[in-house]
Tab-separated table of C-alpha atoms and ligand atoms in Angstrom:
chain	number	residue	atom	x	y	z
C	1	MET	CA	-53.390	36.285	-114.432
C	2	ILE	CA	-55.154	38.858	-112.334
C	3	SER	CA	-55.980	36.277	-109.718
C	4	ARG	CA	-52.256	35.626	-109.222
C	5	VAL	CA	-52.096	38.515	-106.909
C	6	ILE	CA	-48.995	38.508	-104.765
C	7	ASP	CA	-49.937	40.521	-101.785
C	8	PHE	CA	-53.199	40.628	-99.865
C	9	CYS	CA	-54.113	42.700	-96.941
C	10	ARG	CA	-57.473	43.126	-95.351
C	11	ARG	CA	-58.839	46.414	-94.234
C	12	VAL	CA	-62.086	47.869	-93.052
C	13	VAL	CA	-63.772	50.731	-94.857
C	14	GLY	CA	-66.026	53.082	-92.922
C	15	GLY	CA	-66.092	50.602	-90.069
C	16	LYS	CA	-68.537	48.437	-92.048
C	17	GLU	CA	-67.433	46.898	-95.291
C	18	GLN	CA	-64.523	44.651	-95.701
C	19	GLN	CA	-62.289	45.682	-98.510
C	20	ILE	CA	-59.319	43.873	-99.894
C	21	THR	CA	-56.311	45.745	-101.159
C	22	SER	CA	-54.193	43.910	-103.648
C	23	VAL	CA	-50.869	44.728	-105.213
C	24	ILE	CA	-50.369	43.274	-108.659
C	25	ALA	CA	-46.674	42.972	-109.415
C	26	ARG	CA	-45.262	44.027	-112.779
C	27	ASP	CA	-45.097	40.440	-114.070
C	28	ASN	CA	-48.767	39.896	-113.398
C	29	HIS	CA	-50.332	42.708	-115.395
C	30	ASN	CA	-50.143	43.890	-118.969
C	31	ILE	CA	-49.334	47.590	-118.613
C	32	SER	CA	-46.108	48.331	-120.390
C	33	ARG	CA	-44.245	51.615	-120.020
C	34	LYS	CA	-44.171	51.846	-123.813
C	35	ALA	CA	-47.908	52.498	-123.797
C	36	ILE	CA	-47.577	55.443	-121.401
C	37	SER	CA	-46.796	58.862	-122.793
C	38	ASP	CA	-43.128	59.860	-122.427
C	39	ASN	CA	-44.131	63.074	-120.757
C	40	ALA	CA	-46.290	61.314	-118.191
C	41	LEU	CA	-43.373	58.983	-117.437
C	42	LYS	CA	-41.011	61.950	-117.050
C	43	VAL	CA	-43.338	63.526	-114.489
C	44	LEU	CA	-43.781	60.262	-112.586
C	45	TYR	CA	-40.031	59.627	-112.441
C	46	ARG	CA	-39.160	63.135	-111.348
C	47	LEU	CA	-41.719	63.113	-108.532
C	48	ASN	CA	-40.475	59.724	-107.437
C	49	LYS	CA	-36.802	60.740	-107.530
C	50	ALA	CA	-37.625	63.751	-105.370
C	51	GLY	CA	-38.917	61.335	-102.726
C	52	TYR	CA	-42.661	61.584	-103.346
C	53	GLN	CA	-45.131	58.858	-104.143
C	54	ALA	CA	-46.320	59.071	-107.736
C	55	TYR	CA	-49.001	57.051	-109.467
C	56	LEU	CA	-50.798	56.969	-112.762
C	57	VAL	CA	-54.502	56.715	-112.021
C	58	GLY	CA	-58.033	56.785	-113.413
C	59	GLY	CA	-58.923	56.427	-117.070
C	60	GLY	CA	-55.279	56.008	-118.120
C	61	VAL	CA	-54.709	52.845	-116.089
C	62	ARG	CA	-58.195	51.474	-116.783
C	63	ASP	CA	-57.925	51.929	-120.547
C	64	LEU	CA	-54.426	50.423	-120.735
C	65	LEU	CA	-55.627	47.340	-118.852
C	66	LEU	CA	-58.508	47.052	-121.309
C	67	GLY	CA	-56.145	47.365	-124.265
C	68	LEU	CA	-57.581	50.777	-125.232
C	69	LYS	CA	-55.723	53.974	-126.006
C	70	PRO	CA	-56.126	56.365	-123.056
C	71	LYS	CA	-57.415	59.861	-123.769
C	72	ASP	CA	-54.985	61.331	-121.257
C	73	PHE	CA	-52.761	60.380	-118.343
C	74	ASP	CA	-53.604	61.657	-114.889
C	75	ILE	CA	-51.082	61.493	-112.084
C	76	VAL	CA	-51.538	61.653	-108.314
C	77	THR	CA	-48.926	62.230	-105.657
C	78	ASN	CA	-48.501	63.065	-101.996
C	79	ALA	CA	-46.564	66.220	-102.990
C	80	THR	CA	-48.551	69.416	-102.429
C	81	PRO	CA	-49.248	71.752	-105.388
C	82	ASP	CA	-46.464	74.093	-104.236
C	83	GLU	CA	-44.031	71.217	-103.929
C	84	ILE	CA	-44.961	70.046	-107.425
C	85	LYS	CA	-44.430	73.536	-108.794
C	86	LYS	CA	-40.919	73.627	-107.332
C	87	LEU	CA	-40.015	70.477	-109.264
C	88	PHE	CA	-41.243	71.555	-112.714
C	89	ARG	CA	-40.378	74.742	-114.568
C	90	ASN	CA	-43.221	74.138	-117.045
C	91	CYS	CA	-45.863	73.925	-114.309
C	92	ARG	CA	-49.010	76.003	-113.856
C	93	LEU	CA	-51.266	75.700	-110.853
C	94	VAL	CA	-54.925	75.784	-111.770
C	95	GLY	CA	-58.210	75.657	-109.854
C	96	ARG	CA	-59.233	77.915	-107.017
C	97	ARG	CA	-60.413	75.718	-104.193
C	98	PHE	CA	-58.516	72.610	-105.133
C	99	ARG	CA	-55.337	73.443	-106.874
C	100	LEU	CA	-54.013	71.051	-109.458
C	101	ALA	CA	-50.727	71.202	-111.286
C	102	HIS	CA	-50.668	71.250	-115.063
C	103	ILE	CA	-47.286	70.318	-116.444
C	104	LEU	CA	-47.071	71.638	-119.981
C	105	PHE	CA	-45.196	69.844	-122.739
C	106	GLY	CA	-46.113	71.714	-125.893
C	107	ARG	CA	-49.616	70.549	-126.673
C	108	GLU	CA	-49.669	67.784	-124.111
C	109	VAL	CA	-50.752	68.697	-120.605
C	110	ILE	CA	-50.108	66.233	-117.793
C	111	GLU	CA	-52.376	66.829	-114.835
C	112	VAL	CA	-50.903	66.168	-111.417
C	113	ALA	CA	-53.190	66.170	-108.402
C	114	THR	CA	-52.380	65.894	-104.719
C	115	PHE	CA	-54.131	62.968	-102.979
C	116	ARG	CA	-57.579	63.801	-101.709
C	117	GLY	CA	-59.742	62.270	-99.006
C	118	SER	CA	-62.167	61.512	-97.392
C	119	LEU	CA	-65.586	60.049	-97.870
C	120	THR	CA	-68.443	61.868	-96.270
C	121	ASP	CA	-71.232	60.064	-94.483
C	122	ASN	CA	-73.443	63.135	-94.375
C	123	PRO	CA	-75.343	63.543	-97.608
C	124	ASP	CA	-76.743	66.880	-96.423
C	125	ALA	CA	-73.344	68.568	-96.200
C	126	ALA	CA	-72.863	71.778	-98.212
C	127	ARG	CA	-72.284	71.467	-101.941
C	128	SER	CA	-69.627	73.022	-104.125
C	129	ASP	CA	-70.401	75.100	-107.208
C	130	GLU	CA	-70.151	71.830	-109.108
C	131	GLY	CA	-72.897	70.230	-107.051
C	132	MET	CA	-70.564	67.897	-105.153
C	133	LEU	CA	-70.513	67.549	-101.394
C	134	LEU	CA	-67.735	69.691	-99.975
C	135	ARG	CA	-66.532	67.168	-97.432
C	136	ASP	CA	-65.791	64.810	-100.279
C	137	ASN	CA	-62.794	66.956	-101.023
C	138	ALA	CA	-59.786	67.700	-98.853
C	139	TYR	CA	-56.090	67.102	-99.430
C	140	SER	CA	-54.843	63.886	-97.952
C	141	ASP	CA	-51.493	62.202	-97.546
C	142	SER	CA	-52.960	58.753	-98.042
C	143	VAL	CA	-53.285	57.063	-101.403
C	144	GLU	CA	-55.928	54.761	-99.953
C	145	GLU	CA	-58.144	57.676	-99.057
C	146	ASP	CA	-57.621	59.047	-102.528
C	147	ALA	CA	-58.728	55.722	-103.990
C	148	LEU	CA	-61.872	55.371	-101.918
C	149	ARG	CA	-63.274	58.778	-102.816
C	150	ARG	CA	-63.159	57.855	-106.512
C	151	ASP	CA	-66.344	56.764	-108.232
C	152	PHE	CA	-66.025	53.288	-109.749
C	153	SER	CA	-63.672	50.493	-108.824
C	154	ILE	CA	-62.310	50.376	-112.398
C	155	ASN	CA	-61.299	54.042	-111.984
C	156	ALA	CA	-59.440	53.483	-108.727
C	157	LEU	CA	-56.432	51.516	-109.918
C	158	TYR	CA	-52.980	53.001	-109.275
C	159	TYR	CA	-49.925	52.286	-111.377
C	160	ASN	CA	-46.959	52.759	-109.080
C	161	ILE	CA	-43.896	54.158	-110.816
C	162	ALA	CA	-41.666	52.991	-107.928
C	163	ASP	CA	-42.006	49.304	-108.827
C	164	TYR	CA	-44.408	49.224	-111.824
C	165	SER	CA	-47.026	47.414	-109.779
C	166	ILE	CA	-50.728	48.192	-109.727
C	167	ILE	CA	-52.446	48.864	-106.426
C	168	ASP	CA	-56.081	47.891	-106.344
C	169	PHE	CA	-57.924	49.242	-103.307
C	170	ALA	CA	-61.471	48.508	-104.365
C	171	GLY	CA	-61.633	45.346	-106.451
C	172	GLY	CA	-61.054	47.161	-109.739
C	173	MET	CA	-59.039	44.364	-111.360
C	174	GLN	CA	-61.832	41.878	-110.798
C	175	ALA	CA	-64.355	44.405	-112.114
C	176	ILE	CA	-62.278	44.881	-115.256
C	177	GLU	CA	-62.135	41.137	-115.721
C	178	ASN	CA	-65.908	40.836	-115.220
C	179	ARG	CA	-66.544	43.988	-117.290
C	180	ARG	CA	-68.540	45.516	-114.477
C	181	ILE	CA	-69.168	49.132	-113.521
C	182	GLU	CA	-69.507	49.200	-109.739
C	183	LEU	CA	-69.438	52.125	-107.385
C	184	ILE	CA	-67.043	52.063	-104.475
C	185	GLY	CA	-69.004	52.055	-101.202
C	186	ASP	CA	-72.747	52.377	-100.743
C	187	PRO	CA	-74.255	53.314	-104.123
C	188	ALA	CA	-77.098	55.524	-102.880
C	189	THR	CA	-74.699	57.482	-100.634
C	190	ARG	CA	-72.221	57.914	-103.472
C	191	TYR	CA	-74.931	59.181	-105.841
C	192	ARG	CA	-76.180	61.591	-103.207
C	193	GLU	CA	-72.645	62.932	-102.766
C	194	ASP	CA	-72.453	63.583	-106.490
C	195	PRO	CA	-75.465	62.767	-108.671
C	196	VAL	CA	-73.382	63.146	-111.855
C	197	ARG	CA	-72.005	59.693	-111.028
C	198	MET	CA	-75.303	58.304	-112.364
C	199	LEU	CA	-74.489	59.775	-115.774
C	200	ARG	CA	-70.917	58.561	-115.538
C	201	ALA	CA	-72.085	55.000	-114.816
C	202	VAL	CA	-74.043	55.013	-118.057
C	203	ARG	CA	-71.238	56.659	-120.011
C	204	PHE	CA	-68.620	54.130	-118.932
C	205	ALA	CA	-70.991	51.203	-119.499
C	206	THR	CA	-71.506	52.153	-123.156
C	207	LYS	CA	-67.987	53.386	-123.844
C	208	LEU	CA	-66.310	50.326	-122.352
C	209	ASP	CA	-69.051	47.879	-123.288
C	210	MET	CA	-69.568	46.845	-119.671
C	211	ASP	CA	-72.578	46.158	-117.478
C	212	ILE	CA	-73.584	48.285	-114.542
C	213	ALA	CA	-73.508	46.015	-111.477
C	214	PRO	CA	-77.020	45.402	-110.085
C	215	ALA	CA	-76.355	47.161	-106.769
C	216	THR	CA	-74.887	50.156	-108.604
C	217	ALA	CA	-77.845	50.297	-111.004
C	218	ALA	CA	-80.562	49.752	-108.394
C	219	PRO	CA	-80.870	53.246	-106.856
C	220	ILE	CA	-80.534	55.214	-110.112
C	221	GLN	CA	-84.187	55.441	-111.097
C	222	GLU	CA	-85.207	56.647	-107.670
C	223	LEU	CA	-82.370	59.172	-107.384
C	224	ALA	CA	-82.483	60.463	-110.977
C	225	SER	CA	-84.205	63.667	-109.871
C	226	LEU	CA	-81.076	64.645	-107.893
C	227	LEU	CA	-79.652	65.761	-111.233
C	228	ASP	CA	-81.944	68.790	-110.958
C	229	ASP	CA	-79.531	70.177	-108.328
C	230	ILE	CA	-76.489	70.024	-110.574
C	231	PRO	CA	-75.402	73.313	-112.118
C	232	ALA	CA	-76.493	73.556	-115.749
C	233	ALA	CA	-72.955	74.409	-116.893
C	234	ARG	CA	-71.633	71.115	-115.528
C	235	LEU	CA	-74.457	69.218	-117.190
C	236	PHE	CA	-73.555	70.828	-120.494
C	237	GLU	CA	-70.013	69.439	-120.153
C	238	GLU	CA	-71.385	66.024	-119.232
C	239	SER	CA	-73.844	66.048	-122.118
C	240	LEU	CA	-70.973	66.633	-124.558
C	241	LYS	CA	-69.237	63.551	-123.165
C	242	LEU	CA	-72.478	61.588	-123.420
C	243	PHE	CA	-73.604	62.645	-126.880
C	244	MET	CA	-70.551	63.876	-128.772
C	245	ALA	CA	-68.087	61.063	-128.135
C	246	GLY	CA	-69.303	58.340	-130.484
C	247	HIS	CA	-71.773	56.519	-128.195
C	248	GLY	CA	-74.637	58.982	-128.221
C	249	LEU	CA	-77.381	56.611	-129.297
C	250	ASP	CA	-76.435	53.921	-126.771
C	251	ASN	CA	-76.223	56.541	-124.052
C	252	PHE	CA	-79.582	58.015	-125.027
C	253	ARG	CA	-81.266	54.608	-124.775
C	254	MET	CA	-79.708	53.711	-121.472
C	255	LEU	CA	-80.328	57.164	-119.989
C	256	CYS	CA	-83.993	56.886	-120.990
C	257	ASP	CA	-84.273	53.459	-119.360
C	258	TYR	CA	-82.983	54.860	-116.088
C	259	GLY	CA	-85.123	58.001	-116.262
C	260	LEU	CA	-81.986	60.156	-116.490
C	261	PHE	CA	-82.492	61.563	-119.974
C	262	GLN	CA	-85.840	62.931	-118.821
C	263	ARG	CA	-84.026	65.034	-116.183
C	264	LEU	CA	-81.607	66.442	-118.751
C	265	PHE	CA	-84.262	67.213	-121.389
C	266	PRO	CA	-87.566	67.509	-119.508
C	267	SER	CA	-89.331	69.198	-122.423
C	268	LEU	CA	-88.623	66.122	-124.544
C	269	THR	CA	-90.151	63.670	-122.093
C	270	PRO	CA	-93.657	63.646	-123.652
C	271	PHE	CA	-92.099	62.960	-127.073
C	272	LEU	CA	-90.147	59.896	-126.032
C	273	SER	CA	-93.178	57.688	-126.563
C	274	ASP	CA	-93.944	59.292	-129.930
C	275	GLN	CA	-92.704	57.110	-132.754
C	276	ARG	CA	-91.905	59.888	-135.188
C	277	ALA	CA	-90.067	62.043	-132.670
C	278	SER	CA	-88.104	59.051	-131.355
C	279	ARG	CA	-87.108	58.067	-134.857
C	280	PHE	CA	-85.883	61.594	-135.505
C	281	ILE	CA	-83.841	61.710	-132.286
C	282	GLN	CA	-82.387	58.334	-133.135
C	283	LEU	CA	-81.393	59.484	-136.622
C	284	ALA	CA	-79.726	62.596	-135.236
C	285	LEU	CA	-77.732	60.572	-132.708
C	286	GLU	CA	-76.764	57.977	-135.310
C	287	ASN	CA	-75.549	60.726	-137.631
C	288	THR	CA	-73.516	62.351	-134.883
C	289	ASP	CA	-72.000	59.033	-133.773
C	290	TYR	CA	-71.035	58.269	-137.357
C	291	ARG	CA	-69.385	61.653	-137.811
C	292	VAL	CA	-67.511	61.500	-134.497
C	293	ARG	CA	-66.263	57.986	-135.136
C	294	ASN	CA	-65.035	58.951	-138.573
C	295	ASP	CA	-63.337	62.154	-137.403
C	296	MET	CA	-65.747	64.301	-139.374
C	297	LYS	CA	-66.673	67.797	-138.250
C	298	SER	CA	-69.592	67.764	-135.873
C	299	THR	CA	-71.104	70.444	-133.700
C	300	PRO	CA	-73.224	70.034	-130.605
C	301	ALA	CA	-75.453	72.781	-132.074
C	302	TYR	CA	-76.690	70.428	-134.783
C	303	LEU	CA	-77.465	67.694	-132.283
C	304	PHE	CA	-79.242	69.995	-129.826
C	305	ALA	CA	-81.199	71.491	-132.727
C	306	ALA	CA	-82.311	67.998	-133.702
C	307	LEU	CA	-83.117	66.786	-130.190
C	308	LEU	CA	-85.314	69.807	-129.551
C	309	TRP	CA	-86.888	69.995	-133.014
C	310	PRO	CA	-90.029	68.000	-132.162
C	311	VAL	CA	-90.584	70.257	-129.137
C	312	LEU	CA	-90.070	73.384	-131.215
C	313	ASP	CA	-92.349	72.300	-133.999
C	314	ILE	CA	-95.299	71.576	-131.703
C	315	ARG	CA	-94.686	74.711	-129.641
C	316	ALA	CA	-94.653	76.867	-132.791
C	317	GLN	CA	-97.895	75.269	-134.031
C	318	ASP	CA	-99.534	75.979	-130.670
C	319	ILE	CA	-98.430	79.607	-130.744
C	320	LEU	CA	-99.716	79.926	-134.316
C	321	LEU	CA	-103.119	78.629	-133.299
C	322	GLU	CA	-103.325	80.660	-130.108
C	323	SER	CA	-102.060	83.960	-131.440
C	324	GLY	CA	-102.707	84.030	-135.165
C	325	LEU	CA	-99.215	85.522	-135.593
C	326	PRO	CA	-97.384	85.015	-138.891
C	327	SER	CA	-95.616	81.683	-139.011
C	328	ASN	CA	-92.109	83.185	-138.837
C	329	ASP	CA	-92.939	85.119	-135.693
C	330	ALA	CA	-94.503	82.084	-134.079
C	331	TYR	CA	-91.322	80.092	-134.772
C	332	GLN	CA	-89.099	82.831	-133.342
C	333	ILE	CA	-91.126	82.977	-130.135
C	334	ALA	CA	-91.137	79.186	-129.865
C	335	MET	CA	-87.338	79.083	-130.380
C	336	ASN	CA	-86.815	81.483	-127.487
C	337	GLU	CA	-89.116	79.533	-125.211
C	338	VAL	CA	-87.667	76.133	-126.039
C	339	LEU	CA	-84.055	77.265	-125.668
C	340	ASP	CA	-84.681	79.230	-122.475
C	341	GLU	CA	-86.338	76.230	-120.897
C	342	GLN	CA	-83.568	73.854	-122.017
C	343	CYS	CA	-80.768	76.140	-120.834
C	344	ARG	CA	-82.165	75.993	-117.301
C	345	HIS	CA	-81.112	72.339	-117.270
C	346	ILE	CA	-78.183	72.233	-119.684
C	347	ALA	CA	-76.441	75.580	-120.151
C	348	ILE	CA	-75.827	75.532	-123.891
C	349	PRO	CA	-73.323	78.336	-124.544
C	350	ARG	CA	-74.474	81.236	-126.669
C	351	ARG	CA	-72.188	80.384	-129.580
C	352	PHE	CA	-74.169	77.169	-129.992
C	353	THR	CA	-77.653	78.582	-129.380
C	354	THR	CA	-76.960	81.081	-132.182
C	355	THR	CA	-76.257	78.219	-134.570
C	356	ILE	CA	-79.264	76.249	-133.323
C	357	ARG	CA	-81.514	79.222	-134.122
C	358	GLU	CA	-79.955	79.538	-137.572
C	359	ILE	CA	-80.499	75.876	-138.397
C	360	TRP	CA	-84.110	76.111	-137.216
C	361	THR	CA	-84.807	79.395	-138.993
C	362	LEU	CA	-83.467	77.953	-142.222
C	363	GLN	CA	-85.917	75.045	-141.913
C	364	THR	CA	-88.740	77.547	-142.191
C	365	ARG	CA	-87.142	79.135	-145.256
C	366	LEU	CA	-85.851	76.232	-147.327
C	367	ASP	CA	-89.135	75.809	-149.187
C	368	LYS	CA	-89.032	79.418	-150.353
C	369	ARG	CA	-86.841	79.062	-153.368
C	370	ALA	CA	-88.346	81.275	-156.065
C	371	GLY	CA	-86.427	84.066	-157.789
C	372	ARG	CA	-82.996	84.471	-156.246
C	373	ARG	CA	-83.990	83.048	-152.888
C	374	ALA	CA	-82.515	79.611	-153.508
C	375	GLU	CA	-79.207	81.166	-154.441
C	376	ARG	CA	-79.176	83.294	-151.319
C	377	LEU	CA	-80.080	80.368	-149.084
C	378	PHE	CA	-77.374	78.286	-150.676
C	379	GLU	CA	-74.805	80.929	-149.771
C	380	HIS	CA	-75.874	81.026	-146.134
C	381	PRO	CA	-72.993	79.878	-143.877
C	382	ARG	CA	-75.320	77.337	-142.219
C	383	PHE	CA	-76.811	76.048	-145.449
C	384	ARG	CA	-74.994	72.719	-145.296
C	385	ALA	CA	-76.071	72.011	-141.737
C	386	ALA	CA	-79.618	73.117	-142.533
C	387	TYR	CA	-79.700	70.883	-145.607
C	388	ASP	CA	-78.456	67.833	-143.677
C	389	PHE	CA	-81.115	68.601	-141.106
C	390	LEU	CA	-83.790	68.823	-143.794
C	391	GLU	CA	-82.692	65.505	-145.244
C	392	MET	CA	-83.066	63.934	-141.839
C	393	ARG	CA	-86.532	65.447	-141.485
C	394	GLY	CA	-87.385	63.982	-144.863
C	395	GLU	CA	-86.808	60.520	-143.404
C	396	VAL	CA	-89.574	60.949	-140.849
C	397	GLU	CA	-91.808	63.853	-141.765
C	398	GLY	CA	-93.250	62.563	-144.999
C	399	LYS	CA	-93.247	63.039	-148.744
C	400	GLU	CA	-93.314	66.818	-148.989
C	401	ILE	CA	-90.183	67.362	-146.911
C	402	LYS	CA	-88.474	64.449	-148.611
C	403	ALA	CA	-89.210	65.986	-152.023
C	404	LEU	CA	-87.889	69.319	-150.823
C	405	ALA	CA	-84.691	67.701	-149.578
C	406	GLU	CA	-84.306	65.944	-152.912
C	407	TRP	CA	-84.802	69.212	-154.767
C	408	TRP	CA	-81.995	70.762	-152.739
C	409	LYS	CA	-79.802	67.759	-153.318
C	410	GLU	CA	-80.199	68.189	-157.041
C	411	TYR	CA	-79.657	71.913	-156.768
C	412	GLN	CA	-76.277	71.268	-155.163
C	413	ASN	CA	-75.323	68.702	-157.778
C	414	VAL	CA	-75.857	70.967	-160.778
C	415	GLU	CA	-74.606	74.382	-161.750
C	416	GLY	CA	-75.517	77.622	-163.525
C	417	ALA	CA	-78.346	77.331	-166.029
C	418	GLU	CA	-79.398	73.959	-164.622
C	419	ARG	CA	-80.025	75.584	-161.284
C	420	GLN	CA	-82.165	78.263	-162.867
C	421	ARG	CA	-84.162	75.568	-164.623
C	422	LEU	CA	-84.733	73.891	-161.274
C	423	VAL	CA	-85.913	77.141	-159.727
C	424	ALA	CA	-88.173	77.855	-162.700
C	425	GLY	CA	-89.701	74.411	-162.321
C	426	ILE	CA	-90.839	74.793	-158.717
C	427	PHE	CA	-94.445	73.760	-158.233
C	428	ASP	CA	-96.508	75.173	-155.463
C	429	SER	CA	-98.352	72.982	-152.998
C	430	LYS	CA	-101.483	72.792	-155.161
C	431	GLY	CA	-99.452	71.370	-158.024
C	432	ALA	CA	-99.692	74.532	-160.132
C	433	LYS	CA	-96.551	75.980	-161.557
C	434	ARG	CA	-95.599	79.125	-159.714
C	435	ARG	CA	-96.259	82.352	-161.552
C	436	LYS	CA	-93.366	84.547	-162.339
C	437	PRO	CA	-93.213	87.107	-159.574
C	438	ARG	CA	-94.690	90.343	-160.819
C	439	LYS	CA	-92.373	93.252	-161.063
C	440	ARG	CA	-93.131	95.458	-158.118
C	441	LYS	CA	-93.918	99.071	-158.695
C	442	PRO	CA	-91.519	101.266	-156.748
C	443	ARG	CA	-93.182	101.972	-153.454
C	444	ARG	CA	-94.346	105.515	-152.986
C	445	LYS	CA	-93.292	107.056	-149.756
C	446	PRO	CA	-96.180	107.713	-147.403
C	447	ASN	CA	-97.220	111.368	-147.282
C	448	ASN	CA	-95.965	112.054	-143.823
C	449	GLU	CA	-92.438	111.135	-144.868
C	450	GLN	CA	-92.345	113.574	-147.738
N	1	ATP	P1	-62.329	59.427	-119.505
N	1	ATP	O1	-61.628	58.437	-120.337
N	1	ATP	O2	-63.736	59.644	-119.905
N	1	ATP	O3	-61.556	60.710	-119.273
N	1	ATP	P2	-61.734	59.042	-116.722
N	1	ATP	O4	-61.971	57.863	-115.835
N	1	ATP	O5	-60.337	59.491	-116.904
N	1	ATP	O6	-62.434	58.695	-118.094
N	1	ATP	P3	-62.299	61.673	-115.761
N	1	ATP	O7	-63.592	62.396	-115.755
N	1	ATP	O8	-61.181	62.196	-116.587
N	1	ATP	O9	-62.642	60.190	-116.155
N	1	ATP	O10	-61.854	61.552	-114.245
N	1	ATP	C1	-60.583	61.036	-113.860
N	1	ATP	C2	-60.735	60.198	-112.601
N	1	ATP	O11	-61.202	61.016	-111.525
N	1	ATP	C3	-61.751	59.070	-112.716
N	1	ATP	O12	-61.169	57.910	-113.280
N	1	ATP	C4	-62.159	58.870	-111.273
N	1	ATP	O13	-61.201	58.120	-110.588
N	1	ATP	C5	-62.125	60.294	-110.717
N	1	ATP	N1	-63.435	60.955	-110.815
N	1	ATP	C6	-63.860	61.753	-111.816
N	1	ATP	N2	-65.112	62.214	-111.586
N	1	ATP	C7	-65.475	61.711	-110.399
N	1	ATP	C8	-66.648	61.829	-109.612
N	1	ATP	N3	-67.682	62.542	-110.008
N	1	ATP	N4	-66.667	61.170	-108.430
N	1	ATP	C9	-65.610	60.442	-108.014
N	1	ATP	N5	-64.496	60.289	-108.724
N	1	ATP	C10	-64.405	60.906	-109.896
N	2	MG	MG1	-59.736	61.285	-118.009
């Protein structure tokens, strides 16, 4: 079907490579207007009626061709942001350097971008706040230029609202047919322009169940360290897409193979060869994938807490040995160190680091259940997350933690007097039943306070 392309024209890219542009007529592809959101169609038609070019592009076209449901529909046009704004009452222009139009339809936002060009051949050019080369970004009036600055050929297919054809500037149709992730242009140059493309290659390979083409995969290992130059806030956004979208475990494995995970979580690198730590990371990712795929509530805080747990545990033990501080203090210091170090690479927002600390702190408290402590722990807003975490630890950390997790499981399954019986039955680590806590005498105030 795809090979029955009706129009071929040859062109030269960058004076070197030969590229073939194909136009696939409506009858020769499977994208039906019914699968495109009504609002996206409205925007495309209105732009087109006003005399502009208008295309659906990127993930929307790719996913429709693959028979998947697109997450959103992005549109590109030769109209400038101001021209777009004149056409739509419900339009907001966003972005400072490169303005985009957001057309608002209740909850649905259709993003309309003006074509951009052109590829840079100078990998030392200045970088934007996002870590991308600045020359990679300038408005253009050419759809071809817009296509060739995109990352992978499967992401550079344009659905033309004027005649419902698809324009393929970079061999994307063939790549979809061969299930192949391939960069447009010279891979090393494209990674240098924007190193995040290495993460995107992995993400699309797992999400779409495709292979990374050999030439696209080849430079990754050597260039992985370029990720160190990417702002930590952008890497946080990317890490959500990698680990909180249902393919976390697959992404983790592939990122490790390419040496990319090690750049995102350097403090974890020494633990990747440790069986127990790896098993724990794997469990955490499996849990998260399961929850995401089943539309259950999941927070990145839980996953980050789990990924960094082996690092925290060892760090806290070291501090304990070095300083002789009480265990709680050692853990608090270790938490600060581990999170500070991680946030230099991936800027985890404060609302999540707060939860991470709570989950960790509760791990150090869940074995202290005597008196009314169990009740108070149970009422803690993070109890459920901390319990799930403990259960996961039980799978890898041995009998004692497993028994503790089971105790808490039972505690949650019973009520009232049964709970008190459970608390009364707690044995200490030497196997002796815990003594009833002695009633404390009221503390006398020190003399100098009297
Ligand atoms: P998803 O389904 O994950 O949203 P997507 O392909 O739509 O996939 P986006 O991140 O939404 O991915 O980007 C939209 C399009 O913009 C991509 O399809 C690609 O054409 C282009 N693009 C995005 N990021 C880059 C990049 N770093 N370099 C080059 N092109 C990019
Ligand atoms: Mg998208």
